PDB file of C-alpha atoms and ligand atoms in Angstrom:
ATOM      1  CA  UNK A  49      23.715   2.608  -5.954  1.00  0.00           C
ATOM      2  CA  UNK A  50      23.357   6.184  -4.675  1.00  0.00           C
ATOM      3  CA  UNK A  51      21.676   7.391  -7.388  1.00  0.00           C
ATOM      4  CA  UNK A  52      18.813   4.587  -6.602  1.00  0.00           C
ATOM      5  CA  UNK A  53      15.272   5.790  -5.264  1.00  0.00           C
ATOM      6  CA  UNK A  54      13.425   4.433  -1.892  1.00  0.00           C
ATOM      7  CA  UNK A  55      11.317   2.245  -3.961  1.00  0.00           C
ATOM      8  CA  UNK A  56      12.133   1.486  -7.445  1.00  0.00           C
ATOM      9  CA  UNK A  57      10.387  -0.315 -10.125  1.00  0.00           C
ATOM     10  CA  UNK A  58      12.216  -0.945 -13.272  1.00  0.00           C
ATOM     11  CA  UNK A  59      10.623  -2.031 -16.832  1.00  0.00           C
ATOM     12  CA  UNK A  60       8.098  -3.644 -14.810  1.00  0.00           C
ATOM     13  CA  UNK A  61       5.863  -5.968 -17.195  1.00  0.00           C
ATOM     14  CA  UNK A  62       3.157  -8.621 -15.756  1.00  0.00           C
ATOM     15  CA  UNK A  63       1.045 -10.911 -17.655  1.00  0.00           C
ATOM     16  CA  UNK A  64      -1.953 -13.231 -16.098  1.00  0.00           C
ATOM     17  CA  UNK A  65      -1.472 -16.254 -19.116  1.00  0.00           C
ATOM     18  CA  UNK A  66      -2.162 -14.173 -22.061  1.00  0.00           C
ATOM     19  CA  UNK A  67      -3.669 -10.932 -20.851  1.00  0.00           C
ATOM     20  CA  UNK A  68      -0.307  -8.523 -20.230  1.00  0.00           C
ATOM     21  CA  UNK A  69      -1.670  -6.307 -17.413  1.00  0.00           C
ATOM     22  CA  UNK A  70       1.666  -4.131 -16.689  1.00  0.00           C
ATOM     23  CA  UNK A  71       3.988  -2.674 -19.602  1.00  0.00           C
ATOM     24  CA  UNK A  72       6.958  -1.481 -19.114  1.00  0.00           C
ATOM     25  CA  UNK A  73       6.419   0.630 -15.820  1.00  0.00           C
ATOM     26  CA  UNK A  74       8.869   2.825 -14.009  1.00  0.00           C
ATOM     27  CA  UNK A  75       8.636   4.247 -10.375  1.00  0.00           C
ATOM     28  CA  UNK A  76      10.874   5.742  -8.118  1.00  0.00           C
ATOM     29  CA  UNK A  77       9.671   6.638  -4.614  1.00  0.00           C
ATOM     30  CA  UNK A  78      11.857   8.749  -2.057  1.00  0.00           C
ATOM     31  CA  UNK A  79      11.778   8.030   1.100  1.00  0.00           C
ATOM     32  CA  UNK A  80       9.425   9.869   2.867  1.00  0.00           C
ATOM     33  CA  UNK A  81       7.201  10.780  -0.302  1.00  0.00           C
ATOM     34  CA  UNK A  82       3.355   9.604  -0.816  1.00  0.00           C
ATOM     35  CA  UNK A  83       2.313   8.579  -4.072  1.00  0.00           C
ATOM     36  CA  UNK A  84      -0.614   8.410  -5.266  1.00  0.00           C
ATOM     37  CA  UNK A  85      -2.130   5.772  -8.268  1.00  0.00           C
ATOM     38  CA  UNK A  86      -4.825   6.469  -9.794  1.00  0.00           C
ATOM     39  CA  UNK A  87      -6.821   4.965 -12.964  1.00  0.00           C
ATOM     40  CA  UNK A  88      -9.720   2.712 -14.002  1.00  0.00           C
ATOM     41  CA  UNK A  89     -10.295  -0.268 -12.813  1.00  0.00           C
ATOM     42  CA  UNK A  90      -9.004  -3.064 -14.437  1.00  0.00           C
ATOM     43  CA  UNK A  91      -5.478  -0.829 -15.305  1.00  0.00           C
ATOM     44  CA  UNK A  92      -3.311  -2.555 -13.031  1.00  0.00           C
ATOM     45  CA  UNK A  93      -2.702  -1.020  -9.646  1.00  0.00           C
ATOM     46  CA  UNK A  94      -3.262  -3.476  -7.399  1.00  0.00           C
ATOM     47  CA  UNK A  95      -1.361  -5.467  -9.759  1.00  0.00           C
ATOM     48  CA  UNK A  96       1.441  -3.052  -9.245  1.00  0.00           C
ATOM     49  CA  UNK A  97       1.266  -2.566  -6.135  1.00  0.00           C
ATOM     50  CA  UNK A  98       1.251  -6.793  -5.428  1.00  0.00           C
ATOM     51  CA  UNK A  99       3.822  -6.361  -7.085  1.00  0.00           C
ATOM     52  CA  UNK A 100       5.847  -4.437  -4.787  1.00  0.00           C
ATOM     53  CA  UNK A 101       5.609  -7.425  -2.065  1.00  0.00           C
ATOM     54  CA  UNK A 102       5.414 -10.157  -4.876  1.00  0.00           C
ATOM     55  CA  UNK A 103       2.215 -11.478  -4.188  1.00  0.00           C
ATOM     56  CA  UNK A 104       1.919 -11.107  -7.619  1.00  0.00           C
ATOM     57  CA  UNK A 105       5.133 -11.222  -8.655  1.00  0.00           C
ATOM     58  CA  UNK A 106       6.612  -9.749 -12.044  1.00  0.00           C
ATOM     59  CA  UNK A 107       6.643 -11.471 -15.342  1.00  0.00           C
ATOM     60  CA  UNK A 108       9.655  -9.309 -16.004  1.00  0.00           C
ATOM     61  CA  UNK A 109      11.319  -5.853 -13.971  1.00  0.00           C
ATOM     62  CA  UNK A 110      13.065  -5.752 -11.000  1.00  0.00           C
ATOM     63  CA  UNK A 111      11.663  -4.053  -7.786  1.00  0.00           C
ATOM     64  CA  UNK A 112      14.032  -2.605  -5.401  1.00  0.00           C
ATOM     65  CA  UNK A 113      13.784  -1.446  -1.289  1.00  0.00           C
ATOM     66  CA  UNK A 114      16.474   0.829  -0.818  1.00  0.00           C
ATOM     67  CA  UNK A 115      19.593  -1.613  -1.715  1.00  0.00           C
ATOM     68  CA  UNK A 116      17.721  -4.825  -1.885  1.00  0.00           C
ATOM     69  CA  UNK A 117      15.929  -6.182  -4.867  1.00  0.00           C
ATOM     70  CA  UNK A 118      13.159  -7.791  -3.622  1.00  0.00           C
ATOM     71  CA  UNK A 119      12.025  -9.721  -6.742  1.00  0.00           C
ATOM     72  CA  UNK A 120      15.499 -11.715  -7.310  1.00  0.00           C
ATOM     73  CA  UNK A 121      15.541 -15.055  -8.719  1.00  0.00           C
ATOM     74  CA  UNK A 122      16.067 -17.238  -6.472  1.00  0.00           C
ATOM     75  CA  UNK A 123      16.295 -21.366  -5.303  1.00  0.00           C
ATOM     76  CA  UNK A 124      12.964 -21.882  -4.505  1.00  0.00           C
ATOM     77  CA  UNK A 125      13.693 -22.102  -0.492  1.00  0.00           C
ATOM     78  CA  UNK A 126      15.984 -19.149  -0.687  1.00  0.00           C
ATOM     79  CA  UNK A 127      13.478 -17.259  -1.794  1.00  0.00           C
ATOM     80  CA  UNK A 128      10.572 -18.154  -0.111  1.00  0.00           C
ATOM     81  CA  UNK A 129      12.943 -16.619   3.287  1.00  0.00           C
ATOM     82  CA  UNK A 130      14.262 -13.887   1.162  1.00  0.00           C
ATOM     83  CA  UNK A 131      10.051 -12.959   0.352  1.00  0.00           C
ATOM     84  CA  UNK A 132       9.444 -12.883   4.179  1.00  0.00           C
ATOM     85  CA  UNK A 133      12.476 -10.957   5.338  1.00  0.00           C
ATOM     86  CA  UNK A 134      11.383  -8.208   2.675  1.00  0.00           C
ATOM     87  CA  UNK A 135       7.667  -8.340   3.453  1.00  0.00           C
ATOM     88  CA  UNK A 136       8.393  -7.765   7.143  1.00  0.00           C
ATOM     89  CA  UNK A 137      10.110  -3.840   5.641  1.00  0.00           C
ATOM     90  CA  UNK A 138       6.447  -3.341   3.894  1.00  0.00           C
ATOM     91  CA  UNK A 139       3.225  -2.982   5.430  1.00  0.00           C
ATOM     92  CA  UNK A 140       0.205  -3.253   2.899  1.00  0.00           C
ATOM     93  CA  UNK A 141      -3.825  -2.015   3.555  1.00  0.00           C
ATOM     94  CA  UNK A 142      -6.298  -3.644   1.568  1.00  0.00           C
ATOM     95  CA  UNK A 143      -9.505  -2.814   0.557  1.00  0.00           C
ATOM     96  CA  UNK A 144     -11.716  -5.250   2.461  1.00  0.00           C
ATOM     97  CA  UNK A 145      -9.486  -4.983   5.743  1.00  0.00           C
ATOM     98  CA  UNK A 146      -7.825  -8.471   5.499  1.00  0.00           C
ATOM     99  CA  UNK A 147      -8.560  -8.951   9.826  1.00  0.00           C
ATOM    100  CA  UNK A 148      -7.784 -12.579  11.797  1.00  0.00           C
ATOM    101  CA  UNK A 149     -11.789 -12.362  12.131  1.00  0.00           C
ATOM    102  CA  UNK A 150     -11.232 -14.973  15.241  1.00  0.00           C
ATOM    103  CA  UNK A 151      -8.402 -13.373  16.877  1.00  0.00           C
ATOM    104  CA  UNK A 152      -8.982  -9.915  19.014  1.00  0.00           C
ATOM    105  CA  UNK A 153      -7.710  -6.459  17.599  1.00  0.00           C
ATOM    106  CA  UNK A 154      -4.624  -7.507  20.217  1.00  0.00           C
ATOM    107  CA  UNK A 155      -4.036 -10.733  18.631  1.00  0.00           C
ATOM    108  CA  UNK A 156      -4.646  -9.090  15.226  1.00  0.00           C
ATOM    109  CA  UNK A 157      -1.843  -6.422  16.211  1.00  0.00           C
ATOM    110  CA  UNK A 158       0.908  -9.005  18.174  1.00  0.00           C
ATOM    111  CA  UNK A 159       0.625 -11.782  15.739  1.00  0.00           C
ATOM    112  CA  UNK A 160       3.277 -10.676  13.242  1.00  0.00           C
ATOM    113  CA  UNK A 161       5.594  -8.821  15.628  1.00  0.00           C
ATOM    114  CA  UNK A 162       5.582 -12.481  17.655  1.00  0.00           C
ATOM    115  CA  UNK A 163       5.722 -14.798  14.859  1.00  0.00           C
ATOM    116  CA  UNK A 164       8.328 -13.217  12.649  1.00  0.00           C
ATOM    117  CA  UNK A 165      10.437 -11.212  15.129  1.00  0.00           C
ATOM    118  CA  UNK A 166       9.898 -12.921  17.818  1.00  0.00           C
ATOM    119  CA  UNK A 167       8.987 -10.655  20.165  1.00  0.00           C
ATOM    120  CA  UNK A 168       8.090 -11.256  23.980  1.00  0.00           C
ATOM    121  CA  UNK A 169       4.311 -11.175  24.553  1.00  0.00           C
ATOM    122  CA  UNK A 170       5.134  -7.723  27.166  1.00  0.00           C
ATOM    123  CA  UNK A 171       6.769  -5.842  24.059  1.00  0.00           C
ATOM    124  CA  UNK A 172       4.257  -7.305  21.822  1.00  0.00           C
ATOM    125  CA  UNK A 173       1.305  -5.820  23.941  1.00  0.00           C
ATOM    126  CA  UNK A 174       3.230  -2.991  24.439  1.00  0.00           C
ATOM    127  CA  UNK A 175       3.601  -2.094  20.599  1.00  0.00           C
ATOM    128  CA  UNK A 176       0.009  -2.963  20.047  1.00  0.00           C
ATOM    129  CA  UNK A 177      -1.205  -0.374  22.581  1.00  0.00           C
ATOM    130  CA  UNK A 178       1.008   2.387  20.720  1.00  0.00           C
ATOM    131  CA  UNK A 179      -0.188   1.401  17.559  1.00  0.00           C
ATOM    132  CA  UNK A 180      -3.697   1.451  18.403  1.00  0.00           C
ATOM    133  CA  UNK A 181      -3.446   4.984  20.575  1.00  0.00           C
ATOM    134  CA  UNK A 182      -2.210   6.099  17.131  1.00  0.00           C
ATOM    135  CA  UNK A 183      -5.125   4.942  15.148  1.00  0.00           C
ATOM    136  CA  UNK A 184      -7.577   5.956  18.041  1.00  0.00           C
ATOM    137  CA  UNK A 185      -8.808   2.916  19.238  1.00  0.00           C
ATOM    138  CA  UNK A 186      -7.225   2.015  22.592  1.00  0.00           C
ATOM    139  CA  UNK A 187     -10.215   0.959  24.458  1.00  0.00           C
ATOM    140  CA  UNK A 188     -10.706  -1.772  21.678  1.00  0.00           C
ATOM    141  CA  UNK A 189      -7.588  -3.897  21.974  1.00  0.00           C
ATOM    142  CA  UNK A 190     -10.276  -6.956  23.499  1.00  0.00           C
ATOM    143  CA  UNK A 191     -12.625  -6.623  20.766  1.00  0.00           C
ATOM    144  CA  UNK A 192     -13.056  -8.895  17.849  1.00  0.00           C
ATOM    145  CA  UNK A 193     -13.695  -7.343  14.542  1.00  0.00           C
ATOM    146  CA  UNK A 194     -16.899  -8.390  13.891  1.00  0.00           C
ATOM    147  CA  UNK A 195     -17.839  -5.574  16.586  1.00  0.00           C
ATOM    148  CA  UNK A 196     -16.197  -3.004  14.993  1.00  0.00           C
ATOM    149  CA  UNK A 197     -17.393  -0.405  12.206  1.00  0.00           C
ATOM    150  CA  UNK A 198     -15.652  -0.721   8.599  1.00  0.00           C
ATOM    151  CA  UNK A 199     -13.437   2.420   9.439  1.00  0.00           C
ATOM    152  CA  UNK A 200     -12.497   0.654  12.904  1.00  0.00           C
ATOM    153  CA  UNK A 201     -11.568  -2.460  11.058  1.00  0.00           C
ATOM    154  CA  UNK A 202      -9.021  -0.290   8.738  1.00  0.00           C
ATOM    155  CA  UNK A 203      -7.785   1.714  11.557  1.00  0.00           C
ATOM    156  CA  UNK A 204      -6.752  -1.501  12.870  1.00  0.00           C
ATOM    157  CA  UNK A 205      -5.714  -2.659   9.985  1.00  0.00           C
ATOM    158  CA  UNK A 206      -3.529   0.147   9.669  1.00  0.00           C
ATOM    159  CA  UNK A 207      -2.002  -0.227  13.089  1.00  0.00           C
ATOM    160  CA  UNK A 208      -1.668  -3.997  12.569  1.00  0.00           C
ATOM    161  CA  UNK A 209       0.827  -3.021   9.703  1.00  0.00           C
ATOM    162  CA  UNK A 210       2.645  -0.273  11.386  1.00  0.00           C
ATOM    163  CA  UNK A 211       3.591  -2.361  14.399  1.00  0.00           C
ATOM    164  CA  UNK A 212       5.829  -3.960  11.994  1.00  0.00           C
ATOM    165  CA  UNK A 213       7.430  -0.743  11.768  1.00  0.00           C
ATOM    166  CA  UNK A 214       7.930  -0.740   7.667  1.00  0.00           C
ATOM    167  CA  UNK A 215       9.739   0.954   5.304  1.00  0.00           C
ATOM    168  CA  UNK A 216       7.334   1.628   3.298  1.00  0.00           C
ATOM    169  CA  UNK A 217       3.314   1.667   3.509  1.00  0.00           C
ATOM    170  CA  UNK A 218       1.160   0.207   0.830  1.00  0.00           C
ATOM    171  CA  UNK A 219      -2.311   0.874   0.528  1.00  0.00           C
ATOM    172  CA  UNK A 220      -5.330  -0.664  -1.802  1.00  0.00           C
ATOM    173  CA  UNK A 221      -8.587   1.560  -2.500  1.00  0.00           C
ATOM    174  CA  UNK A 222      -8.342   1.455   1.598  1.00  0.00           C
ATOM    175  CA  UNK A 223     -11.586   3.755   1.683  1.00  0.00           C
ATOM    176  CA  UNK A 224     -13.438   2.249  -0.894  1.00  0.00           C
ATOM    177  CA  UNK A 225     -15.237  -0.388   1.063  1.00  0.00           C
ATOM    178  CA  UNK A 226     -16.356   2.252   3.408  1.00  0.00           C
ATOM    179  CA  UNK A 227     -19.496   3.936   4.049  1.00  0.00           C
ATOM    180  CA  UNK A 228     -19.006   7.669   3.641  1.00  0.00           C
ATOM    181  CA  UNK A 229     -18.946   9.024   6.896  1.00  0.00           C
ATOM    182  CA  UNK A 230     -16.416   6.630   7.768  1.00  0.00           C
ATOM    183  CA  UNK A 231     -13.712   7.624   5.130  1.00  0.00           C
ATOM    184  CA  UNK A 232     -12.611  10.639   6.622  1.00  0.00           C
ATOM    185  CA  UNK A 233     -11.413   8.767  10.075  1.00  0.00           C
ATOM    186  CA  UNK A 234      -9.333   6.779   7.812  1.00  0.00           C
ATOM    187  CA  UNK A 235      -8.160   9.531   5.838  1.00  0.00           C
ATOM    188  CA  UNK A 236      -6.750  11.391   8.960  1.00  0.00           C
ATOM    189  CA  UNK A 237      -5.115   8.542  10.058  1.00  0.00           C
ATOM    190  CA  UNK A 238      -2.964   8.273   6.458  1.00  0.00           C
ATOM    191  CA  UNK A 239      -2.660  12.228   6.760  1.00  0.00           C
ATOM    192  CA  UNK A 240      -0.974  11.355   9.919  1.00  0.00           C
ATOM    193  CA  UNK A 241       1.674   8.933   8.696  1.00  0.00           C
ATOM    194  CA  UNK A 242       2.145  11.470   5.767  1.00  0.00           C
ATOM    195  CA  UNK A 243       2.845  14.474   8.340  1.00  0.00           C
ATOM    196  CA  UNK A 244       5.125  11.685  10.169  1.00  0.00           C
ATOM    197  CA  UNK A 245       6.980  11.480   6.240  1.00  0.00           C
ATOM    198  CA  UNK A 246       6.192   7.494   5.872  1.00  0.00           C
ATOM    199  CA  UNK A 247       6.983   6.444   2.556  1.00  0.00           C
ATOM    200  CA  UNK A 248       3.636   5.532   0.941  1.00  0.00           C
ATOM    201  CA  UNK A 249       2.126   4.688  -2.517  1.00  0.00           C
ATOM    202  CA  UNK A 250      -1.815   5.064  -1.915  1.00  0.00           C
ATOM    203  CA  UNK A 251      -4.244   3.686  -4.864  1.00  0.00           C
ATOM    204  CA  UNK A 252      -7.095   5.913  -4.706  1.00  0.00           C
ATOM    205  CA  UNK A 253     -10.379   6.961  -5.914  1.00  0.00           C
ATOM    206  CA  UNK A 254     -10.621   9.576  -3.825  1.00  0.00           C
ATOM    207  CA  UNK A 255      -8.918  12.203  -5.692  1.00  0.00           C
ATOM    208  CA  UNK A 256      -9.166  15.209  -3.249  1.00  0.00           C
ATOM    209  CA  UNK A 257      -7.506  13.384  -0.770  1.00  0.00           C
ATOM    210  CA  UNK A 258      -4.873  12.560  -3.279  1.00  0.00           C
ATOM    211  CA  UNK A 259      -4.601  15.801  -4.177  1.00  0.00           C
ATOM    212  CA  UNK A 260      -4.262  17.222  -0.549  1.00  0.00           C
ATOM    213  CA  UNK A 261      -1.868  14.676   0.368  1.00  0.00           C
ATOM    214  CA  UNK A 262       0.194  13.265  -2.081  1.00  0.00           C
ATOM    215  CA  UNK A 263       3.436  14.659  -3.560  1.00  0.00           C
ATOM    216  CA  UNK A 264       3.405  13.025  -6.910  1.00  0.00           C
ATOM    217  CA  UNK A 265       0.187  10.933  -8.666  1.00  0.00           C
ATOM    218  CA  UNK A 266       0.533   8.824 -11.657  1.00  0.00           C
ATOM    219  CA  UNK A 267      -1.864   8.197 -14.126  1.00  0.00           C
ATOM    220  CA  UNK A 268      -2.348   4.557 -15.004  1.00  0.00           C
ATOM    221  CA  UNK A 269      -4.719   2.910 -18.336  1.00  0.00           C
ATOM    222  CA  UNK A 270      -4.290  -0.453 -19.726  1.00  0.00           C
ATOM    223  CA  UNK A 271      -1.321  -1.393 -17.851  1.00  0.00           C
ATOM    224  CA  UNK A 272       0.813   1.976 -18.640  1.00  0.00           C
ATOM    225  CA  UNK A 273       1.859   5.093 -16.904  1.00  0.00           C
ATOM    226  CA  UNK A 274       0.083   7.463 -18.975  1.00  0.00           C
ATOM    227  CA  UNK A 275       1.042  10.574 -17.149  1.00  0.00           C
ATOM    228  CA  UNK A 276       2.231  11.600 -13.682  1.00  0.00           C
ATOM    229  CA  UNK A 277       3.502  14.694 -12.101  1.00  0.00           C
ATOM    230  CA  UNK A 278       2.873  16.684  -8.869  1.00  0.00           C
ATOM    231  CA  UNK A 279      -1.269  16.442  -7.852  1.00  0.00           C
ATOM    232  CA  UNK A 280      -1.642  20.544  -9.186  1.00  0.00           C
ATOM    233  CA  UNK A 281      -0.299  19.073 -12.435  1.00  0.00           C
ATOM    234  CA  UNK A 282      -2.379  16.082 -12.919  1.00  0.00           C
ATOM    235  CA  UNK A 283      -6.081  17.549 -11.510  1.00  0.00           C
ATOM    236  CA  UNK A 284      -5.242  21.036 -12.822  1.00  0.00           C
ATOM    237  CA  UNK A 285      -3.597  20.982 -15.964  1.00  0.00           C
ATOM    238  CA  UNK A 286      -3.001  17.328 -17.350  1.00  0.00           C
ATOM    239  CA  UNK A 287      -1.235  16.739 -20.916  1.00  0.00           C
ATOM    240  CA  UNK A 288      -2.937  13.568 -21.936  1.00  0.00           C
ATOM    241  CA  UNK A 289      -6.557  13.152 -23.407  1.00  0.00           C
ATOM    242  CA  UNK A 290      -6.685  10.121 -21.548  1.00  0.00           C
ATOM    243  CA  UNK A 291      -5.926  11.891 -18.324  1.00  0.00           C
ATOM    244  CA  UNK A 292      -8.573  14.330 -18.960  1.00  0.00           C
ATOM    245  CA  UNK A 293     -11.067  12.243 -19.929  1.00  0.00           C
ATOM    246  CA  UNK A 294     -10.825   9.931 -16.530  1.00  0.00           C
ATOM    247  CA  UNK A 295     -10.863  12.999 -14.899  1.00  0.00           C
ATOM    248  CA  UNK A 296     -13.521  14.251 -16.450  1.00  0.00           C
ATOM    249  CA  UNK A 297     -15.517  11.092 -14.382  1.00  0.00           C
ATOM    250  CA  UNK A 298     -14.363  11.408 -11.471  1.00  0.00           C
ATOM    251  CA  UNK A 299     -13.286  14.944  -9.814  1.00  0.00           C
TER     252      UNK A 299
HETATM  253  P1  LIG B  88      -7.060  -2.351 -10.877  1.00  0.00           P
HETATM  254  O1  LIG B  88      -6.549  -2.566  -9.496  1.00  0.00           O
HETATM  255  O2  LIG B  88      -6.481  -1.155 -11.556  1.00  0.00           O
HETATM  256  O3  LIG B  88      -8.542  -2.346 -10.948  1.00  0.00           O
HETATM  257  P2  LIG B  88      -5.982  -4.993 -11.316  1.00  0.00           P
HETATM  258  O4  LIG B  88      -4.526  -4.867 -11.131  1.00  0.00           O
HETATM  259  O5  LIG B  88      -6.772  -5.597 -10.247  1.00  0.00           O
HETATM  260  O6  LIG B  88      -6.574  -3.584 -11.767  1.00  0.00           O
HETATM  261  O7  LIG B  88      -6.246  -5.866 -12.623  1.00  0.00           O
HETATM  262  C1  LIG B  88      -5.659  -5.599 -13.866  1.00  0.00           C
HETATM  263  C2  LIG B  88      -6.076  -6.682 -14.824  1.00  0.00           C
HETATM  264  O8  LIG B  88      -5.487  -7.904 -14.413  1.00  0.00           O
HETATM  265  C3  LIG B  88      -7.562  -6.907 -14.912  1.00  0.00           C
HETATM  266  O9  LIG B  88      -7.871  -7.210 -16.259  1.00  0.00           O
HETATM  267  C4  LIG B  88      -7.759  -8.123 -14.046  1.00  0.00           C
HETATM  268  O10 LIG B  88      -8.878  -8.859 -14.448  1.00  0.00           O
HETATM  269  C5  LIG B  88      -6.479  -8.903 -14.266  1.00  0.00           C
HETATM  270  N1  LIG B  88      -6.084  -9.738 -13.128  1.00  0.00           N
HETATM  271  C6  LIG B  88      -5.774  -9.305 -11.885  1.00  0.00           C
HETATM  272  N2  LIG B  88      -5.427 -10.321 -11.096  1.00  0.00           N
HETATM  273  C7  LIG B  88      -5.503 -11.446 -11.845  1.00  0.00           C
HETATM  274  C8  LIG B  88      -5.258 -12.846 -11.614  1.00  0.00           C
HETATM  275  N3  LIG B  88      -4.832 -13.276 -10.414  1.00  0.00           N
HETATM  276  N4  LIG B  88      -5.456 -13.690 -12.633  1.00  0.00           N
HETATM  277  C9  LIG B  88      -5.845 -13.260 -13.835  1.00  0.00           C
HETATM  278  N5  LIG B  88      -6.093 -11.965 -14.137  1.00  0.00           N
HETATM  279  C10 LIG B  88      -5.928 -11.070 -13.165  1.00  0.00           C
HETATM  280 MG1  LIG B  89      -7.557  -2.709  -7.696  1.00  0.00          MG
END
């Protein structure tokens, strides 16, 4: 098992009925490195990266956290615990924020860490405030978040995962919902967990921030890796036309 990455996806392969959106992937993540995905839409990252916590789990592949495979086959009840243990170890950001809209930021933050670890409603206040003076937003732990901006929302979002202290962070096009003067306080929040050496796989559009951030990006059309490498690699010199071409588009 030592030879075993952080994360590790093996001959991943997913299909939706008939349409086979993953083929035969492969990732290994270390711990502390930040991956980024990148690729058209349609190719299958959020697909892959669902599949990471199985809400969309694999047709076929195995996905592994450290020494646990999180996708075993399991007895139905077995597995639903076995899901919920593992999802507690990985925090995930999604595109359109994903907030309790009728609990507070605080309720947003504590729910999780009092649910599912059982913590006292002291510690649980207690995380939320360090989680939110992390993201920035200390003075709105009462607010709801219909009375916060889009890059509030995510910066809460954020913090809402963190306080489950994971193993690894997940985000999902996390920026692309945003206005454009609100991406950057979102970006310098992720730049922070990156300096702090979280684990993260990032789907992106945004490939200058992948670029200044990320230690590795992979390339993904139709379902397949087509390339990855280190970010100088991919945006500077990529091998495949298909690479190029997306690039082309979107640098
Ligand atoms: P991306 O995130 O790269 O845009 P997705 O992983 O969302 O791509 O989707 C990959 C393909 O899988 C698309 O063709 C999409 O329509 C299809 N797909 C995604 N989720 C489902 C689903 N729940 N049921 C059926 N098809 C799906
Ligand atoms: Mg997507």
């Amino acid at each position: 098992m030592t030879d075993q990455a952080f994360v590790t996806i093996k001959n991943a392969a997913k299909s939706f009925g008939k349409l086979q959106v993953l083929r035969d992937i492969n990732l290994s993540v270390e711990r502390g490195q930040i991956v980024a995905i990148i690729g058209p839409s349609g190719s299958g990252k959020s697909t892959l990266l669902r599949a990471i916590n199985e809400l969309d789990p694999l047709t076929s592949g195995e996905v592994w956290l450290e020494y646990v495979q999180i996708n075993k086959t399991l007895p139905h009840r077995q597995h639903e615990a076995h899901v919920n243990q593992v999802r507690q170890n990985i925090g995930m950001v999604f595109q359109h924020f994903n907030l309790f809209p009728h609990l507070t930021v605080r309720g947003n933050i504590t729910l999780a860490p009092r649910m599912l670890k059982g913590l006292s409603e002291a510690d649980a206040n207690k995380l939320a405030e360090e989680q939110l003076a992390k993201v920035g937003l200390t003075e709105k732990i009462d607010e709801h978040p219909s009375r916060l901006s889009g890059g509030q929302k995510q910066r809460v979002a954020i913090a809402r995962a963190l306080a489950m202290k994971p193993k690894v962070m997940l985000f999902d096009e996390a920026t692309s919902a945003l206005d454009h003067e609100l991406v950057e306080e979102v970006n310098l929040v992720m730049k922070q967990l990156a300096e702090e050496h979280m684990t993260m796989i990032i789907v992106t559009h945004e490939m200058d921030f992948a670029a200044s951030v990320c230690d590795r990006v992979l390339f993904m059309d139709q379902g397949v890796v087509v390339e990855e490498g280190p970010p100088a690699v991919i945006f500077q010199n990529p091998k495949e036309e298909r690479t190029r071409n997306f690039l082309r588009k979107h640098l």
